[in-house]
Amino acid sequence: MRSQDAGLAEALVDLSHHVLHLFADAGRGHGLSQQQVELLCAVIVRGAVGMTELGRLLHVEKPNLSNLTDRLERRGLVVRSRAAHDRRATEVTLTDEGTAVAMRTYRDVAARVRTLLERVPQAEQQQLATVARRIVHDEPA
Amino acid sequence: MRSQDAGLAEALVDLSHHVLHLFADAGRGHGLSQQQVELLCAVIVRGAVGMTELGRLLHVEKPNLSNLTDRLERRGLVVRSRAAHDRRATEVTLTDEGTAVAMRTYRDVAARVRTLLERVPQAEQQQLATVARRIVHDEPA
DNA sequence: TATTGTTATACTCTATAACTATA
DNA sequence: TATAGTTATAGAGTATAACAATA
């Protein structure tokens, strides 16, 4: 690894830790883990979400997502239901309590994101989003 | 959260997952977890490292770092020693086997970093490093 | 008294393989 | 045969509180 790569790599790794810890920190007050917060935020933004899409969004394998969903269902925050169009598929939705918890947590996450980004000027934020998407192949070069 | 913030936030979260999974993927072939790879890489780059600095680098709390170090020590990859200047402090160093494993893993990580960044032009990489450091407060605005 | 690190506990997350049900 | 999801299992990571030793 060239030394300039190493510098960028270290900065990226540090940034990644900060970004994901933001979910953990937001969840702590509500007794939620990082992954639980990520799942709740994904569902509140999208409405009903299938397990496959959740796994892709959260970067979690199927069996682990099943367990993650189990724990949230046991706590009464989400429910599973069979999808109408494909009876193999499961859709995850929020309960009333889950919605309330997810809203509070989502606002907490959003506030922390704003704090994290407040040192970065608008123009650079736009560039950052573009580069980030390019790196994860969501966007063409 | 404004919708433009949300777009950036999602891109950042996705990027963060990719970056940290890179360590997990590099470790899989060697039976090492993400955190184990991160620790080995930190030690190979720095030589002997104290527990406090390791905790800061890996974003891991003290008790968890103790456990992480225990598992690597049990596998014969690292050893602990008392620091000369402060007899409370512990320093972590690599064994011969640990050095060999860490070198291979480090090269694997480096290769994956290059792949991850190959779509990003040099100039943008430099900007990215600057913005990343600014976000985590390592660098003034 | 503050700091460095460990131990103890209870819970959550992870990877892998094997399984069921639907397509 | 392939896909969506679950179950089982063993190991690893996590947060918190309480502790020992050194500064």
Short mmCIF file of C-alpha atoms (C1' of nucleotides) in Angstrom, two decimals, chain B residues 33 35 60-61 63-64 67-68 71 86-88, chain D residues 11-19 21-23:
data_model
loop_
_atom_site.label_atom_id
_atom_site.label_comp_id
_atom_site.label_asym_id
_atom_site.label_seq_id
_atom_site.Cartn_x
_atom_site.Cartn_y
_atom_site.Cartn_z
CA SER B 33 -12.67 -11.51 12.61
CA GLN B 35 -11.67 -6.60 14.91
CA VAL B 60 -13.39 -0.51 21.29
CA GLU B 61 -13.99 -0.14 25.04
CA PRO B 63 -13.02 -4.55 28.69
CA ASN B 64 -13.77 -5.60 25.12
CA ASN B 67 -11.16 -9.92 25.53
CA LEU B 68 -10.07 -9.28 21.95
CA ARG B 71 -8.35 -14.35 22.02
CA ASP B 86 4.53 3.10 33.28
CA ARG B 87 4.07 -0.20 35.04
CA ARG B 88 0.28 0.06 34.81
"C1'" DG D 11 -17.75 -18.53 18.68
"C1'" DA D 12 -16.95 -13.46 18.85
"C1'" DG D 13 -18.25 -8.76 20.09
"C1'" DT D 14 -20.68 -5.42 23.34
"C1'" DA D 15 -21.98 -2.54 27.49
"C1'" DT D 16 -21.84 -2.02 32.25
"C1'" DA D 17 -20.23 -2.39 36.88
"C1'" DA D 18 -16.83 -3.66 40.09
"C1'" DC D 19 -12.10 -4.58 40.95
"C1'" DA D 21 -2.38 -2.06 40.74
"C1'" DT D 22 0.18 1.90 39.74
"C1'" DA D 23 0.67 6.97 39.20
#
